[in-house]
mmCIF file with all atom_site columns, C-alpha atoms in Angstrom:
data_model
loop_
_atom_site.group_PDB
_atom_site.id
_atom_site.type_symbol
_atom_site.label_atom_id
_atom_site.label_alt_id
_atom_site.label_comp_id
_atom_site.label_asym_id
_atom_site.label_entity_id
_atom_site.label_seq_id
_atom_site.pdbx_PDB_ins_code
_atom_site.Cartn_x
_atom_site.Cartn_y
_atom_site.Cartn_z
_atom_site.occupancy
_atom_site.B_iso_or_equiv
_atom_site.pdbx_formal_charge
_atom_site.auth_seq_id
_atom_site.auth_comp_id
_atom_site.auth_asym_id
_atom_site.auth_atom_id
_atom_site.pdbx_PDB_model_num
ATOM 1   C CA . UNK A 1 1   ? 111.843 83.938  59.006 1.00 42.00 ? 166 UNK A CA 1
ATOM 2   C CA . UNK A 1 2   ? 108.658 84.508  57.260 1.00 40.00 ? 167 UNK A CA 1
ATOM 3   C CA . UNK A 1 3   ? 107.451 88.467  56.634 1.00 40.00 ? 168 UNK A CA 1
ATOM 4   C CA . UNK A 1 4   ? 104.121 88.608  59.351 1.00 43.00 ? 169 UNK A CA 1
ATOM 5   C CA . UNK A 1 5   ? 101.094 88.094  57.267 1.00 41.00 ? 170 UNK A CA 1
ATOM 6   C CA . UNK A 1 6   ? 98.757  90.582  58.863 1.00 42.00 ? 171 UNK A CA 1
ATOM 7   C CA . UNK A 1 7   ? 96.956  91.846  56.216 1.00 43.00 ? 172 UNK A CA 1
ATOM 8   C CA . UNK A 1 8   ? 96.145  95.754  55.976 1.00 45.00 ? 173 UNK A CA 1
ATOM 9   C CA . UNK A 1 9   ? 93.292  97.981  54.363 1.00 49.00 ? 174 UNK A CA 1
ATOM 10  C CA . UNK A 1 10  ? 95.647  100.417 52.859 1.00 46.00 ? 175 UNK A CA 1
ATOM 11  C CA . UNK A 1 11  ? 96.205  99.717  49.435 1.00 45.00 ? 176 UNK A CA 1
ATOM 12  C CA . UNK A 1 12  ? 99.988  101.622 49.393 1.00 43.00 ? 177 UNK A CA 1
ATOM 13  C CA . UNK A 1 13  ? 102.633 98.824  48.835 1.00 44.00 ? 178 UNK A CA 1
ATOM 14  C CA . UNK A 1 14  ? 104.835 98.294  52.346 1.00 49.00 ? 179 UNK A CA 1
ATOM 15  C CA . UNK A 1 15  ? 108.022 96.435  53.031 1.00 49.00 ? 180 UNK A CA 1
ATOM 16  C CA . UNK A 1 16  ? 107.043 93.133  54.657 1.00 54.00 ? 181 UNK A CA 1
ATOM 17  C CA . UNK A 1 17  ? 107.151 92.847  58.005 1.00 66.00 ? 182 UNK A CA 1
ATOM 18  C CA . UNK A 1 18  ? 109.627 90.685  59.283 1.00 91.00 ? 183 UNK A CA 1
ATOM 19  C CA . UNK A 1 19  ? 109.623 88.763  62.765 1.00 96.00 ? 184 UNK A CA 1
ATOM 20  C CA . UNK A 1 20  ? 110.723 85.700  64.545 1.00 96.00 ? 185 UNK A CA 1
ATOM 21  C CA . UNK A 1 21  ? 109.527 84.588  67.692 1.00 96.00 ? 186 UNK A CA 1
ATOM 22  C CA . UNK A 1 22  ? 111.129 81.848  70.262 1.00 96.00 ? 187 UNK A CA 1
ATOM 23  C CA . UNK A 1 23  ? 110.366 79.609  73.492 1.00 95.00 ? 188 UNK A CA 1
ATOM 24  C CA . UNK A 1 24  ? 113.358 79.482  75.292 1.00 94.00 ? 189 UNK A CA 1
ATOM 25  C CA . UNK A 1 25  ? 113.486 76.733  77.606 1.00 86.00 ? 190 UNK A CA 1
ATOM 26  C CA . UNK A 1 26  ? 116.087 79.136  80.029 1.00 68.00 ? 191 UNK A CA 1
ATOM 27  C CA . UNK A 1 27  ? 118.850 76.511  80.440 1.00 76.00 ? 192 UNK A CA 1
ATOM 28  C CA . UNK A 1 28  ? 122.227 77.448  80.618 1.00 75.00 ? 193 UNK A CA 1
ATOM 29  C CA . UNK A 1 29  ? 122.618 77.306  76.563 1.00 87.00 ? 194 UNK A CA 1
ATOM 30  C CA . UNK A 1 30  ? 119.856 79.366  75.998 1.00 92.00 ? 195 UNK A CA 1
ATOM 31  C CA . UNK A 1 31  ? 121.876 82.538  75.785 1.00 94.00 ? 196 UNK A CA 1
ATOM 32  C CA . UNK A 1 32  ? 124.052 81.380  73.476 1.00 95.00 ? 197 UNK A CA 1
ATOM 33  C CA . UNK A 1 33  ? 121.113 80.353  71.015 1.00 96.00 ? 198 UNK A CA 1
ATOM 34  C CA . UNK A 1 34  ? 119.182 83.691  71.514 1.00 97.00 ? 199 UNK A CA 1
ATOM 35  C CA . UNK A 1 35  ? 122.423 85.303  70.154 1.00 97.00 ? 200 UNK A CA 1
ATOM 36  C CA . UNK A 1 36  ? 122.571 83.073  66.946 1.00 97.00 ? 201 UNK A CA 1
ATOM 37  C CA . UNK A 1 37  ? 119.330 83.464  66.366 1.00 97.00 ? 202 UNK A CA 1
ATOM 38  C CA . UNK A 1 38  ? 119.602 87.094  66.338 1.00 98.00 ? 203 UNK A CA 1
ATOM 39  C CA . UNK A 1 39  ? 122.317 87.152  64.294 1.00 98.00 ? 204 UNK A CA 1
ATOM 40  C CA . UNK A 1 40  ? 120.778 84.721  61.621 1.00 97.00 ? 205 UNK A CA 1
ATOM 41  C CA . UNK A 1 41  ? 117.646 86.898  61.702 1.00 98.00 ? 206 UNK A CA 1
ATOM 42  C CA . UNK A 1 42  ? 119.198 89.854  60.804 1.00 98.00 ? 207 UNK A CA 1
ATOM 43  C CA . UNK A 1 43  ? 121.799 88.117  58.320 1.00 97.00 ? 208 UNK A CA 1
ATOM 44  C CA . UNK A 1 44  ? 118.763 86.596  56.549 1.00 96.00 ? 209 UNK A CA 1
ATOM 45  C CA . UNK A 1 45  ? 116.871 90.124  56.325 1.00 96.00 ? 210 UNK A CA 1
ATOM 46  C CA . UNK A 1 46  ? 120.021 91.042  54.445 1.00 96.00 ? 211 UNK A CA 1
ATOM 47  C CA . UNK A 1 47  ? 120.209 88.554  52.090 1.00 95.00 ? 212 UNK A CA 1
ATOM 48  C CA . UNK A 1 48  ? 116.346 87.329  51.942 1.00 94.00 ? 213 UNK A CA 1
ATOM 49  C CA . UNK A 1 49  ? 115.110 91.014  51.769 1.00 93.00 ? 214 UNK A CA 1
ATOM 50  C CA . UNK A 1 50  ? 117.874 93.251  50.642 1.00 95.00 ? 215 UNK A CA 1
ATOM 51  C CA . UNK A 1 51  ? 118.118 95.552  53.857 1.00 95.00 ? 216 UNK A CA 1
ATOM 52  C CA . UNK A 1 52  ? 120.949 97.198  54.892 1.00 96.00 ? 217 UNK A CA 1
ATOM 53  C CA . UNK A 1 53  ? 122.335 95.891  58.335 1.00 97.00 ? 218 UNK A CA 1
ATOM 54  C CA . UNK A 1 54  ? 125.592 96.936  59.382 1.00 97.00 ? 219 UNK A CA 1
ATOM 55  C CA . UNK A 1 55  ? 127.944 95.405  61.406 1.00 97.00 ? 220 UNK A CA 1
ATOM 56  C CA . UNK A 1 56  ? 127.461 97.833  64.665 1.00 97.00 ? 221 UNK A CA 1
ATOM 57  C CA . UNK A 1 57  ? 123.664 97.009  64.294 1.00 98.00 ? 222 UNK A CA 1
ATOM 58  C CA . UNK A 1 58  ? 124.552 93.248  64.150 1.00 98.00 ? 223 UNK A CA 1
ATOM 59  C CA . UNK A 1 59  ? 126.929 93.315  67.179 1.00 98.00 ? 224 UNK A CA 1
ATOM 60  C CA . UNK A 1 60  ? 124.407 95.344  69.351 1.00 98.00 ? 225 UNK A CA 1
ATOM 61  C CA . UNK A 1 61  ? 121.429 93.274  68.666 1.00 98.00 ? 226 UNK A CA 1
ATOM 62  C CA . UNK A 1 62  ? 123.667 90.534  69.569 1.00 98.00 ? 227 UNK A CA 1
ATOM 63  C CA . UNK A 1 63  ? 124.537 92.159  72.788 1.00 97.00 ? 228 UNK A CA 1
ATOM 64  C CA . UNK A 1 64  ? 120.947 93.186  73.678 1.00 98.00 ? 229 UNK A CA 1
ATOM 65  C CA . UNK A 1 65  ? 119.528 89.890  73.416 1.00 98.00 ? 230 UNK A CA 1
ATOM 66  C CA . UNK A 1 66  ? 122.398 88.157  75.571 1.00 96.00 ? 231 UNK A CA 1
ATOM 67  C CA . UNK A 1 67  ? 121.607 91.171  78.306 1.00 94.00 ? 232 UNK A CA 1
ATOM 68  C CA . UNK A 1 68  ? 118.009 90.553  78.088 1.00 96.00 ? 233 UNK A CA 1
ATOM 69  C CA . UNK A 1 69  ? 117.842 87.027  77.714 1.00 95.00 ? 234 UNK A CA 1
ATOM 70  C CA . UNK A 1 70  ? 120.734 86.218  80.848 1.00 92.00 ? 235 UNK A CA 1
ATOM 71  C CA . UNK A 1 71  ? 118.791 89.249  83.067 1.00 91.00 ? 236 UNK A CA 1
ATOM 72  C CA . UNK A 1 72  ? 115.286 86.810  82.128 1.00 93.00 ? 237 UNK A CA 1
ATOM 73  C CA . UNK A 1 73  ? 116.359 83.323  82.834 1.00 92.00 ? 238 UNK A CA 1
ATOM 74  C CA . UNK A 1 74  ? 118.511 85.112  86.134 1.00 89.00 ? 239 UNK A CA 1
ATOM 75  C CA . UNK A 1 75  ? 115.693 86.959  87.851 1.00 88.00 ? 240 UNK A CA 1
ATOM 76  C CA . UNK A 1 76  ? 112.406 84.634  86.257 1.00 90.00 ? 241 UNK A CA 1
ATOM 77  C CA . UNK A 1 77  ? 111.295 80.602  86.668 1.00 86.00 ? 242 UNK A CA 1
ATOM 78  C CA . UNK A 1 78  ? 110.432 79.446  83.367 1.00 85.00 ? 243 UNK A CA 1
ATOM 79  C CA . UNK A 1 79  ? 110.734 79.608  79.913 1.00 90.00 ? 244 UNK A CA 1
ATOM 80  C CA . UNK A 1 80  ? 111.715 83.268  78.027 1.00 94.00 ? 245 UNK A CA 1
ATOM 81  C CA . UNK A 1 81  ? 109.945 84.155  75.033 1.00 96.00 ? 246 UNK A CA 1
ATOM 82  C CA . UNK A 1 82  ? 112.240 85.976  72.494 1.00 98.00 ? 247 UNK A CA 1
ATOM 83  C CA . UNK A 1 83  ? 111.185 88.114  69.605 1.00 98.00 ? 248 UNK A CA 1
ATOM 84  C CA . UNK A 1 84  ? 112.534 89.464  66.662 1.00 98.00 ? 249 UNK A CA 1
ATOM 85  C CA . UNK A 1 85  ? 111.219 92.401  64.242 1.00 97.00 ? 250 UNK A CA 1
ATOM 86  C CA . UNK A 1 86  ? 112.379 94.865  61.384 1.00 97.00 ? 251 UNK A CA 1
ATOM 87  C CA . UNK A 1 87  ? 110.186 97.762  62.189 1.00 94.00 ? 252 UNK A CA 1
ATOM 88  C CA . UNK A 1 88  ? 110.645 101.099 60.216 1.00 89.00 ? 253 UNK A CA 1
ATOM 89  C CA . UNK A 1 89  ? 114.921 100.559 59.791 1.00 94.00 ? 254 UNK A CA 1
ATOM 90  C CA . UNK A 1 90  ? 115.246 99.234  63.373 1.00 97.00 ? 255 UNK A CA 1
ATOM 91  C CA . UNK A 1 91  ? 115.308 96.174  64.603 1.00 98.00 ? 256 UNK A CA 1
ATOM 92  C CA . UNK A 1 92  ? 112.840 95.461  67.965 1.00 98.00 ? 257 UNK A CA 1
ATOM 93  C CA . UNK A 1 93  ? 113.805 92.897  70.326 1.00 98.00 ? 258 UNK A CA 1
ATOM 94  C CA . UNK A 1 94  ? 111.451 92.075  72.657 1.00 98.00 ? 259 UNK A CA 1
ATOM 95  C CA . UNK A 1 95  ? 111.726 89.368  75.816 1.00 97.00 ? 260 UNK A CA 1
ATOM 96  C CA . UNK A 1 96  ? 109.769 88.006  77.788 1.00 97.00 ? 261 UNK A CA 1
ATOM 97  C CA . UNK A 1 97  ? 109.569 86.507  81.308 1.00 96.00 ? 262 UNK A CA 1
ATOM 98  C CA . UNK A 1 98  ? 106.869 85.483  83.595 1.00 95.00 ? 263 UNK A CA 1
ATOM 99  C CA . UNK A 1 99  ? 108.807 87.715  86.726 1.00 95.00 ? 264 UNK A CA 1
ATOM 100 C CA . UNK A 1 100 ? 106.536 90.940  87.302 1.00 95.00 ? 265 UNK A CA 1
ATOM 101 C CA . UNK A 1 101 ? 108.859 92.746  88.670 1.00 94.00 ? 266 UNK A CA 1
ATOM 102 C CA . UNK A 1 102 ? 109.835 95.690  85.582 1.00 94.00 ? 267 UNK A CA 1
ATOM 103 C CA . UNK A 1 103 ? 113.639 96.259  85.892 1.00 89.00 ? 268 UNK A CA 1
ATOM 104 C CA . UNK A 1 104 ? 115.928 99.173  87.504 1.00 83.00 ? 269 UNK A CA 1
ATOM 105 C CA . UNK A 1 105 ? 118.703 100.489 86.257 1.00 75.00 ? 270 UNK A CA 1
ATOM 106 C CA . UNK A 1 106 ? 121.159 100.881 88.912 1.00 72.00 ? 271 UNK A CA 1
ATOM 107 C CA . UNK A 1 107 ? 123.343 104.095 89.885 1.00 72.00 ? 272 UNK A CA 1
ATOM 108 C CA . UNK A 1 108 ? 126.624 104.159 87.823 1.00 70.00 ? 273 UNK A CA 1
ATOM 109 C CA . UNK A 1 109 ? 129.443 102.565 90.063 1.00 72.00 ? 274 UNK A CA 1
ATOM 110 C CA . UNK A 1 110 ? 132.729 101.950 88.264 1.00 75.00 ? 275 UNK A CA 1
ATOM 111 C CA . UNK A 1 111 ? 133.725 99.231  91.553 1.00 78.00 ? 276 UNK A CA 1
ATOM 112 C CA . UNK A 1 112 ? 130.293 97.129  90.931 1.00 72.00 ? 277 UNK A CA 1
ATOM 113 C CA . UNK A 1 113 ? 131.313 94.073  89.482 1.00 71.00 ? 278 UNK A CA 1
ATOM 114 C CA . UNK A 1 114 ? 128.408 93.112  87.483 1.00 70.00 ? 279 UNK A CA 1
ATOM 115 C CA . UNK A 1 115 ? 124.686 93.843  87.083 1.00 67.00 ? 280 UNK A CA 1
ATOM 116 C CA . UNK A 1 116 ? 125.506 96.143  84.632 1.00 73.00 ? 281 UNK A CA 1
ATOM 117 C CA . UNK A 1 117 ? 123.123 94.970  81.644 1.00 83.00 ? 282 UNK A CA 1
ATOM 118 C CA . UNK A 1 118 ? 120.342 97.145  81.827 1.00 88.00 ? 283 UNK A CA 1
ATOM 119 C CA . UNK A 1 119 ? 122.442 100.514 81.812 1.00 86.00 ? 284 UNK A CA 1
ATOM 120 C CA . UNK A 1 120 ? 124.594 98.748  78.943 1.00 89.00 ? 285 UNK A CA 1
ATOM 121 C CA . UNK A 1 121 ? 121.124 98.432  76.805 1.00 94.00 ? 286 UNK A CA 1
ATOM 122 C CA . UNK A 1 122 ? 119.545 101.591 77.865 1.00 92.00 ? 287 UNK A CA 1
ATOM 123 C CA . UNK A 1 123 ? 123.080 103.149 76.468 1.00 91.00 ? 288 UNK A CA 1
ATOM 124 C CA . UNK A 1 124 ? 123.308 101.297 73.106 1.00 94.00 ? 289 UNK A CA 1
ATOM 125 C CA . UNK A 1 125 ? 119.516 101.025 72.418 1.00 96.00 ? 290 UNK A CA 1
ATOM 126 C CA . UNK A 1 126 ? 117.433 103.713 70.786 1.00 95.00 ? 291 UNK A CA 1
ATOM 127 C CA . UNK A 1 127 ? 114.160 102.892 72.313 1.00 95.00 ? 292 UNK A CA 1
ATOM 128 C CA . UNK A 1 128 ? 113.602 100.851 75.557 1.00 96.00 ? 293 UNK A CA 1
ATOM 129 C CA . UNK A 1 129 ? 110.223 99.969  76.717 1.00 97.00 ? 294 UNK A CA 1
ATOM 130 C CA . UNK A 1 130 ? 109.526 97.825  80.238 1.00 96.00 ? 295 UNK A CA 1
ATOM 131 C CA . UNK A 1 131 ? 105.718 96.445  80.654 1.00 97.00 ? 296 UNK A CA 1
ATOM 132 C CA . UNK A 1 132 ? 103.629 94.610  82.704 1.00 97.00 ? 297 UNK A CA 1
ATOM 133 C CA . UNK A 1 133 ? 102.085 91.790  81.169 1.00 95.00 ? 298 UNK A CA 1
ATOM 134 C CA . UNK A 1 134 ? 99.244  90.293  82.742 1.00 94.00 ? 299 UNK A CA 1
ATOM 135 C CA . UNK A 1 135 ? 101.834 87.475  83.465 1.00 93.00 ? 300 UNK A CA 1
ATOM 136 C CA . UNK A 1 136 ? 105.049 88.655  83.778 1.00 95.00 ? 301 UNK A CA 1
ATOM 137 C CA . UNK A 1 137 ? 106.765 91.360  81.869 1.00 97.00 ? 302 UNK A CA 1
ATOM 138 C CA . UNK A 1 138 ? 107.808 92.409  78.825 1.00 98.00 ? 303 UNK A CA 1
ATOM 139 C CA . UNK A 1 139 ? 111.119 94.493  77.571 1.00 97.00 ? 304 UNK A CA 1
ATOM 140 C CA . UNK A 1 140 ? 111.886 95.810  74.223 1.00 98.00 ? 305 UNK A CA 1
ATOM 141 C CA . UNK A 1 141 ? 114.640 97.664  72.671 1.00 98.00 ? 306 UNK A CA 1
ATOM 142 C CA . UNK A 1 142 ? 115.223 99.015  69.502 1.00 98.00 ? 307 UNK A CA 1
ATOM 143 C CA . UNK A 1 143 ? 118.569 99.099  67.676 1.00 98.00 ? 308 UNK A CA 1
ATOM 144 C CA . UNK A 1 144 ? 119.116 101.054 64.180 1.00 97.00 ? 309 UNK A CA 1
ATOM 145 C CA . UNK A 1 145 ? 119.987 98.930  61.361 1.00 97.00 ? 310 UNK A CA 1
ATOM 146 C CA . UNK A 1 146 ? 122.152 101.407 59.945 1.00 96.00 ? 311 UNK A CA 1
ATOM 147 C CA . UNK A 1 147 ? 124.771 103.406 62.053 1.00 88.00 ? 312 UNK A CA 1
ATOM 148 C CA . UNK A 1 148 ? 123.319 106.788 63.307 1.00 62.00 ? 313 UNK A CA 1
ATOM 149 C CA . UNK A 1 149 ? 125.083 110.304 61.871 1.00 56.00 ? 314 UNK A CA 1
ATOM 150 C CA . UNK A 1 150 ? 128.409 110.908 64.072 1.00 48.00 ? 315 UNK A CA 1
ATOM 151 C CA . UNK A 1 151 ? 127.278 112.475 67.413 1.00 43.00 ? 316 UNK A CA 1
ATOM 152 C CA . UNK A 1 152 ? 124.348 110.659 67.297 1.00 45.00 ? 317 UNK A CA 1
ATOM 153 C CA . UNK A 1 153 ? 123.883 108.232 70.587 1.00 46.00 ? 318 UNK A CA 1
ATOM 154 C CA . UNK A 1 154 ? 121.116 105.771 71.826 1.00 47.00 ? 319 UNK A CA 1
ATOM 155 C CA . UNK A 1 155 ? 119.787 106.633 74.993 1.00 46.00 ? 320 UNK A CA 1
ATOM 156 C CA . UNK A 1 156 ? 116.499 104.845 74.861 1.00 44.00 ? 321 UNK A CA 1
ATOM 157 C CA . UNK A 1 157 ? 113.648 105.572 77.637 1.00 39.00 ? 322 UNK A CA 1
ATOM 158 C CA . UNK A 1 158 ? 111.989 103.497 79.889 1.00 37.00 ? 323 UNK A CA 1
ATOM 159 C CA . UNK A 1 159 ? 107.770 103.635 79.626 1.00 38.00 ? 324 UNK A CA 1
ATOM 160 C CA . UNK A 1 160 ? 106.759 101.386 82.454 1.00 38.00 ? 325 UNK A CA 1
#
């Protein structure tokens, strides 16, 4: 993970900003590696950089990229481009896919089995984006790297 090395005008010192950015080739063990790789992204801001990261952030980044990633390489051909950012005490994670089609979150039904993932993101996230791209589309969702004052929830919103 290297901090992103756009430089800025303003002379004010600022943390560096830290990203990571994969191809995934959307096999079946691409899941599985988007989840490592957010895990060893945030556990390397920790120890690389000093910032806090609790366990509830690591575990719902975790969760967030398996939703995103399995809804991208269900619904889209191709490869799924996953990235990674520290952006003011959050953590964006951002997919994308070359399907067009922005997602839906489906009416709560307790008997659905399945195609719950976007509602389970929209819930846990604290900002959720879905754009057109001018191929495919792109989703983002950011998680707090600290846990949020009791009675605090997610509840991100969609900006298509």
């Amino acid at each position: 993970m290297q901090p992103d090395s756009s430089e800025d005008d303003d002379p004010a010192p600022q943390a560096p900003a830290l990203r990571s950015t994969v191809a995934l080739d959307g096999d079946g063990s691409c899941i599985a590696e988007a989840r490592r790789l957010a895990a060893t992204f945030l556990a390397r801001a920790q120890v690389e950089y000093g910032l806090p990261v609790s366990a509830r952030a690591m575990d719902l980044t975790q969760l967030v990229v398996s939703e995103l990633v399995t809804n991208a390489r269900k619904y889209a051909p191709g490869p799924v481009l996953m990235d990674l950012r520290i952006v003011d005490s959050q953590v964006e994670v951002e997919v994308w896919d070359s399907d067009p089609v922005l997602p839906v979150a489906r009416a709560a039904d307790a008997q659905r089995v399945g195609q719950h993932g976007l509602e389970i993101v929209r819930a846990v996230a604290r900002g959720f984006e879905a754009q057109r791209e001018s191929v495919g589309k792109r989703i983002t969702a950011r998680i707090p790297l600290t846990d949020a004052p009791e009675g605090a929830a997610g509840g991100g919103t969609q900006v298509p």
